[in-house]
Short mmCIF file of C-alpha atoms in Angstrom, two decimals:
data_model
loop_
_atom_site.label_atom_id
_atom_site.label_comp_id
_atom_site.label_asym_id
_atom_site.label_seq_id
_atom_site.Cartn_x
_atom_site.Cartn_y
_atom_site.Cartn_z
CA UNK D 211 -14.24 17.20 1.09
CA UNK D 212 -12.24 14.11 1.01
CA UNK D 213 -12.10 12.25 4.30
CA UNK D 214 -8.75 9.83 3.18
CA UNK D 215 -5.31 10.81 2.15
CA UNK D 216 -4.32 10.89 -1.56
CA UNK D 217 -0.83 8.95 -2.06
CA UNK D 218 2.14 7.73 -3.62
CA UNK D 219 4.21 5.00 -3.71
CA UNK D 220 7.23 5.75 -2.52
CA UNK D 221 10.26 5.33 -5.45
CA UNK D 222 7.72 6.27 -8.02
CA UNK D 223 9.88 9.51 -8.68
CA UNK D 224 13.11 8.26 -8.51
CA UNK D 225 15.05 5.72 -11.20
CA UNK D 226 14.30 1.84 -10.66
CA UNK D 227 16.99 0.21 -8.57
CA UNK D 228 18.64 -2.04 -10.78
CA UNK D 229 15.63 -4.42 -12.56
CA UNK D 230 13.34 -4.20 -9.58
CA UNK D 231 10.46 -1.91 -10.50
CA UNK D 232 9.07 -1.42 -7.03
CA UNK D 233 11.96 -1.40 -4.35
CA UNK D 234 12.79 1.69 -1.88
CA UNK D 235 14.62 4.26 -3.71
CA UNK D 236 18.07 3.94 -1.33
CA UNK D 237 20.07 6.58 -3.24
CA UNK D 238 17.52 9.58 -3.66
CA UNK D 239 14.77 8.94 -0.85
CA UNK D 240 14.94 11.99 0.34
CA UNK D 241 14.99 14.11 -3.08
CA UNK D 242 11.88 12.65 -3.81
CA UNK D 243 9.80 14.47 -1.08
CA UNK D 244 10.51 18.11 -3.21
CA UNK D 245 9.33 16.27 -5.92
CA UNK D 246 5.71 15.28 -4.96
CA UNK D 247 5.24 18.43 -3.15
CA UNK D 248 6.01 20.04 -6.32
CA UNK D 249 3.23 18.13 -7.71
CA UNK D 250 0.54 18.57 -5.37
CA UNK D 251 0.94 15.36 -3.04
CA UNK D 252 0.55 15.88 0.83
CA UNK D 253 0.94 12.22 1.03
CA UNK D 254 3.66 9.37 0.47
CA UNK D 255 2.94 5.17 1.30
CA UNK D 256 6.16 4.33 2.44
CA UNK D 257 7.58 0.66 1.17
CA UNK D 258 9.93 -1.16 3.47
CA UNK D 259 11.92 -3.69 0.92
CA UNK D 260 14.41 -4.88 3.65
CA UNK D 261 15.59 -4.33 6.83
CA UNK D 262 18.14 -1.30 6.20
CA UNK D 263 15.17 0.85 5.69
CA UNK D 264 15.96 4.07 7.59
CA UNK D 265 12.60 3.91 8.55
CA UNK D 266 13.50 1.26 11.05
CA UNK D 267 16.06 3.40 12.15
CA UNK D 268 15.14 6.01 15.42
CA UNK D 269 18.35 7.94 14.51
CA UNK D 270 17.47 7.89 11.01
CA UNK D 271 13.73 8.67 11.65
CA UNK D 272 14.93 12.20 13.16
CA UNK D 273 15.95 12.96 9.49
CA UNK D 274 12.80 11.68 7.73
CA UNK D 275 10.71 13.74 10.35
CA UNK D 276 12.51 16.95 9.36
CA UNK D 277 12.42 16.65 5.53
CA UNK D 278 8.64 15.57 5.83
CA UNK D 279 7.90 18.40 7.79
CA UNK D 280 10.28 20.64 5.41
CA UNK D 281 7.94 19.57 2.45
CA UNK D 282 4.37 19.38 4.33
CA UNK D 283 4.11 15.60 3.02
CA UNK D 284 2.87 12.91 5.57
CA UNK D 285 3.04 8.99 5.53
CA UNK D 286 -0.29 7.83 5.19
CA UNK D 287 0.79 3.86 5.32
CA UNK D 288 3.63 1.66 5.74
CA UNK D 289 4.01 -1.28 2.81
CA UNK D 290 5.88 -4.11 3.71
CA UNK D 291 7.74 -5.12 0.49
CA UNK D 292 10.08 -7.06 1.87
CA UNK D 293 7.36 -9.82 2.91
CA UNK D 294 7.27 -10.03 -1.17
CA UNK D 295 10.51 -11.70 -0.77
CA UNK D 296 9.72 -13.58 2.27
CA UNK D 297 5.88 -14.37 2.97
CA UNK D 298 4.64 -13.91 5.95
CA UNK D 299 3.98 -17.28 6.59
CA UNK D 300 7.65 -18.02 6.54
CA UNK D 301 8.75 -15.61 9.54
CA UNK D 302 9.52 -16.79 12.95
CA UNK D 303 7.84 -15.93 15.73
CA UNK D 304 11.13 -14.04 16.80
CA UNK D 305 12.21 -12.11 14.13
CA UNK D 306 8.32 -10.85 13.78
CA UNK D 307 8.37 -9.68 16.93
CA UNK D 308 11.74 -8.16 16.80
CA UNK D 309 10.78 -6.61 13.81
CA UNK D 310 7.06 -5.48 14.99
CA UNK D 311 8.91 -3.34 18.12
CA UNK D 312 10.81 -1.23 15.64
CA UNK D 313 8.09 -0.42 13.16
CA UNK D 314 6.06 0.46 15.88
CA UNK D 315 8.66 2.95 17.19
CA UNK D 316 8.12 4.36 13.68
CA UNK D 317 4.43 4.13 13.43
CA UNK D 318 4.42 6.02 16.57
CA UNK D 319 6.60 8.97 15.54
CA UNK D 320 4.79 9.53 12.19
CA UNK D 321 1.53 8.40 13.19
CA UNK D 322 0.79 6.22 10.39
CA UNK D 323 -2.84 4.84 10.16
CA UNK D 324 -2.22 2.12 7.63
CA UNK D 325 0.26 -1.14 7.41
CA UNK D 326 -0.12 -3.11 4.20
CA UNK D 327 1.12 -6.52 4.68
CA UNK D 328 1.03 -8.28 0.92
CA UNK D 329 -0.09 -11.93 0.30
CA UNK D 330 0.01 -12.14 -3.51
CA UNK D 331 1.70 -13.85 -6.00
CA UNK D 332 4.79 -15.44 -4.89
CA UNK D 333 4.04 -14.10 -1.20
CA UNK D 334 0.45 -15.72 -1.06
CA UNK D 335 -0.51 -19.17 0.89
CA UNK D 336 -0.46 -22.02 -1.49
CA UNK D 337 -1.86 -25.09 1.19
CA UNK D 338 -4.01 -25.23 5.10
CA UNK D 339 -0.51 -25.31 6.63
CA UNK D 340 0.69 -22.01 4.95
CA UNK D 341 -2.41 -20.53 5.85
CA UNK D 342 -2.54 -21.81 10.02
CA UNK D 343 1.10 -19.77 9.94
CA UNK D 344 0.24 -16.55 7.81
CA UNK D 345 -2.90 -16.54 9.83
CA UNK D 346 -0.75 -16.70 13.70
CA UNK D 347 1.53 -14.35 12.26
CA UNK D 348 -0.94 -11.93 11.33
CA UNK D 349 -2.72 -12.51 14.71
CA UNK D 350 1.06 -11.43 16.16
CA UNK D 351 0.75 -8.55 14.24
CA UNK D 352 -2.59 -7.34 15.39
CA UNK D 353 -1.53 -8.01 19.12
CA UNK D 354 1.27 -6.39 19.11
CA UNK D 355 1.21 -3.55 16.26
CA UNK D 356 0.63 0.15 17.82
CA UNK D 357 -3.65 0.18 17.70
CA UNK D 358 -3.78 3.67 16.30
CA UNK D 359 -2.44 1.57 13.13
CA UNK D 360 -4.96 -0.61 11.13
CA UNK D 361 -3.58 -3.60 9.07
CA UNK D 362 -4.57 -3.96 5.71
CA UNK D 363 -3.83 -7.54 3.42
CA UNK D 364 -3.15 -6.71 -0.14
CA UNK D 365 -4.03 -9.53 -2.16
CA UNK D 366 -4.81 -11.02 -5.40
CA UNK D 367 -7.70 -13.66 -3.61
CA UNK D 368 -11.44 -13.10 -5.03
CA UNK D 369 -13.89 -11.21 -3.23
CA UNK D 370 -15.39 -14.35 -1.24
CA UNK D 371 -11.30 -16.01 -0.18
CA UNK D 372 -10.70 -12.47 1.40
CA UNK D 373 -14.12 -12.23 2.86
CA UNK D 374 -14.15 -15.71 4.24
CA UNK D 375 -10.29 -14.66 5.67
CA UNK D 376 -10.78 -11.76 7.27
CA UNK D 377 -14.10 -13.28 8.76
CA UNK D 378 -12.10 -16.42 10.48
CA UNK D 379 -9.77 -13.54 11.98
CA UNK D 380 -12.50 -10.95 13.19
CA UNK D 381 -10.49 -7.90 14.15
CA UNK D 382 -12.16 -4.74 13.50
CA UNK D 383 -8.74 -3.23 13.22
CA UNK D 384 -7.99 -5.80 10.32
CA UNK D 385 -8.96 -5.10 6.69
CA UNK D 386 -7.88 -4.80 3.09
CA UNK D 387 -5.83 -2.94 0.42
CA UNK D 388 -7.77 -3.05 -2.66
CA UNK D 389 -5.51 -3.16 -5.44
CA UNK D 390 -7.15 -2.11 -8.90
CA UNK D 391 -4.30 -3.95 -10.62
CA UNK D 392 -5.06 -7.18 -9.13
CA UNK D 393 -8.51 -7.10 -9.80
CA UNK D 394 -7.72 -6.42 -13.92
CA UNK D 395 -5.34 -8.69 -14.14
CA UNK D 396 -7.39 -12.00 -12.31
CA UNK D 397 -10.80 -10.65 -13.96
CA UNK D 398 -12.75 -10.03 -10.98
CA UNK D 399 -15.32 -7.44 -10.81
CA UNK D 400 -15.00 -4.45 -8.53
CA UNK D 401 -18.76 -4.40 -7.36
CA UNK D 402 -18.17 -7.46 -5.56
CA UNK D 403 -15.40 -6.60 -3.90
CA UNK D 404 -17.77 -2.98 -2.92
CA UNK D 405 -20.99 -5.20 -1.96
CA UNK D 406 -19.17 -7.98 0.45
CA UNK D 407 -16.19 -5.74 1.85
CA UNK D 408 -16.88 -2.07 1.77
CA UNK D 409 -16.64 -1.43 5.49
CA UNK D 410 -13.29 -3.08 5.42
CA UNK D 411 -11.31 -1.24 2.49
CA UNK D 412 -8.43 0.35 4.75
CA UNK D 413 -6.70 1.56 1.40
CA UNK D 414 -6.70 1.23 -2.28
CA UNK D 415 -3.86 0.98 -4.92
CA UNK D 416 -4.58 2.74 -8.17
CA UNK D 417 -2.95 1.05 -11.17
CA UNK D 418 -3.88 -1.02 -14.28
CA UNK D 419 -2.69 -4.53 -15.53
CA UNK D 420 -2.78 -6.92 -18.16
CA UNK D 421 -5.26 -9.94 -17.63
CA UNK D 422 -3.08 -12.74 -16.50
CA UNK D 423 -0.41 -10.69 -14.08
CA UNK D 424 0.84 -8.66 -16.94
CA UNK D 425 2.86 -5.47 -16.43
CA UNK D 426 1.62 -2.21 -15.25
CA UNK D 427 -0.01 -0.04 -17.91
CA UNK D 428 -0.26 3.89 -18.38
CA UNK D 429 -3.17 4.61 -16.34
CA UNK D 430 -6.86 5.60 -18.06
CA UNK D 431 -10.22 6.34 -16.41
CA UNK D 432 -11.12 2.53 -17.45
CA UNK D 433 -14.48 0.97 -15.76
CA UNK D 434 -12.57 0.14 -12.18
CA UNK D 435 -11.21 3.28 -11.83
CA UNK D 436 -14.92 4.74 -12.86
CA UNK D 437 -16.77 2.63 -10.44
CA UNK D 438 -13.94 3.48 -7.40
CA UNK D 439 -14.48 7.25 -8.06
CA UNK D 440 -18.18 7.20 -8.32
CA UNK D 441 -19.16 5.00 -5.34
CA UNK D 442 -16.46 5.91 -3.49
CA UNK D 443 -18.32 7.30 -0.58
CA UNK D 444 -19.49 3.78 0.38
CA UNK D 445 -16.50 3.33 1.56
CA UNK D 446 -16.77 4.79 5.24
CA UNK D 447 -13.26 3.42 6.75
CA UNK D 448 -11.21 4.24 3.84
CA UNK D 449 -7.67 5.82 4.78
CA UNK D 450 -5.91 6.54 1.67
CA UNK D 451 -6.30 6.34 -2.35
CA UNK D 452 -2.59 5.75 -3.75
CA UNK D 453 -0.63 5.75 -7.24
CA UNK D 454 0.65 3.09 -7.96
CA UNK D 455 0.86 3.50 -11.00
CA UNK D 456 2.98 2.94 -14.83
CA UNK D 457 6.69 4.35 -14.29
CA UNK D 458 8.87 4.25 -17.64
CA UNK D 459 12.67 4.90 -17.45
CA UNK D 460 12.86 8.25 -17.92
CA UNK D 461 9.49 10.07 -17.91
CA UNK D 462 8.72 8.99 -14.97
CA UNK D 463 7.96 12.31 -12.93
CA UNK D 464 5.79 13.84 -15.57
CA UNK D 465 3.69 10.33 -15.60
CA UNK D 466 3.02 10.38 -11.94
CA UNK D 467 2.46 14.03 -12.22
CA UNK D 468 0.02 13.74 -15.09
CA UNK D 469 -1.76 10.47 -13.64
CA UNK D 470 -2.15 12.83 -9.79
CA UNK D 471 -4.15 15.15 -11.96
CA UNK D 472 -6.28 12.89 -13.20
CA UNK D 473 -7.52 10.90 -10.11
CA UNK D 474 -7.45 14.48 -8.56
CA UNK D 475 -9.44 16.12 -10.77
CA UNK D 476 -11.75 13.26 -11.01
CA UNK D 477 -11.98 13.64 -7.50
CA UNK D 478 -12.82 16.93 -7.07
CA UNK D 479 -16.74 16.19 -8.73
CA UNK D 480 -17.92 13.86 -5.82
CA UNK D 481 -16.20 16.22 -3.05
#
């Protein structure tokens, strides 16, 4: 029996908001909940892409508890998109913790046991003084973030950067969101990533890339997504699996449904 929470990325079943191909779906958020139950998913990761989430509203959160609890879907995790735009090395010590009281408000009422905080690509550190600020803001976060909640960094560093990171920070309640995608696209090898950091996979992102930060491809049961299935019992602290996975224009809802029978199926052999 599975011990984590199989996901979604939230706006995976909805259109793409303008040319953005991740962003919070702001016009059919709550259609999309009918949708995955439909499918089979008991589980959403919810993305925060700026702050007019309802999420980070309490009088909006009333009406996300209801249609959860409507369709028997949970949050398993909280992404914060919007530090895509902004890195978290950029934030102020006041808007952090401004920000850090209300999401907590919400990680409270849903009782969500993950937080991905992203530091990739144009959100990642670049020199020491980028990484003495991302570092004190992520110590900010740990201090103050409800404790039931564990932090995960999603991030495109190789298995040794992250290892060396999360070592200089030592918080058991600090780990990482292993992102298949990232891993295909900078050519790193999964094992590693299994033999330094096992204990400390929070979640994983299922999705496949082009080397060299290409676009997302239709998913197939390539040699990452092989290994992660077979040896994913090593993984003792693991909270959630979740699709992240190709969405075309229009055929999008049979794509996530088709690739949520795959990984389930899979699945269902090392149960």
């Amino acid at each position: 029996m599975m011990k984590f929470d199989l996901s979604y990325v939230q706006g995976r079943l909805s259109k793409k908001i303008g040319n953005r191909f991740q962003y919070f779906p702001i016009d059919n958020w709550q259609n999309e909940f009918n949708l995955a139950r439909k499918i089979g998913f008991k589980n959403i990761e919810w993305i925060v892409s700026d702050l007019s989430n309802p999420i980070l509203n309490p009088y909006s959160n009333l009406e996300i508890k209801k249609i959860l609890k409507k369709n028997k879907i949970k949050i398993s995790s909280i992404s914060l998109d919007l530090i895509m735009e902004k890195p978290l090395h950029l934030w102020s010590k006041v808007d952090l913790e401004w920000f850090l009281k209300i999401l907590n408000n919400a990680s409270k009422t849903h009782n969500i046991k993950r937080l991905n905080v992203p530091c990739e690509e144009q959100s990642r550190f670049f020199n020491s003084e980028n990484l003495i600020k991302f570092k004190k803001n992520l110590k900010l976060i740990l201090k103050i973030l409800n404790k039931n909640t564990c932090v995960s960094i999603e991030s495109d560093f190789s298995p040794k950067n992250i290892y060396y990171l999360l070592k200089s920070i030592n918080s058991n309640n600090l780990g990482i969101n292993l992102d298949l995608g990232n891993i295909e696209a900078n050519g790193y090898e999964i094992r590693e990533f299994f033999n330094l950091l096992s204990k400390k996979i929070f979640g994983i992102h299922i999705k496949e890339r082009k080397i060299l930060f290409g676009s997302t491809k239709k998913l197939t049961m390539n040699k990452n997504i092989k290994f992660l299935i077979s040896n994913i019992n090593r993984l003792s602290n693991l909270r959630d699996l979740t699709l992240q996975t190709f969405r075309s224009k229009n055929n999008f809802v049979k794509e996530l449904t088709n690739n949520y029978k795959l990984i389930r199926n899979t699945l269902k052999n090392y149960e």
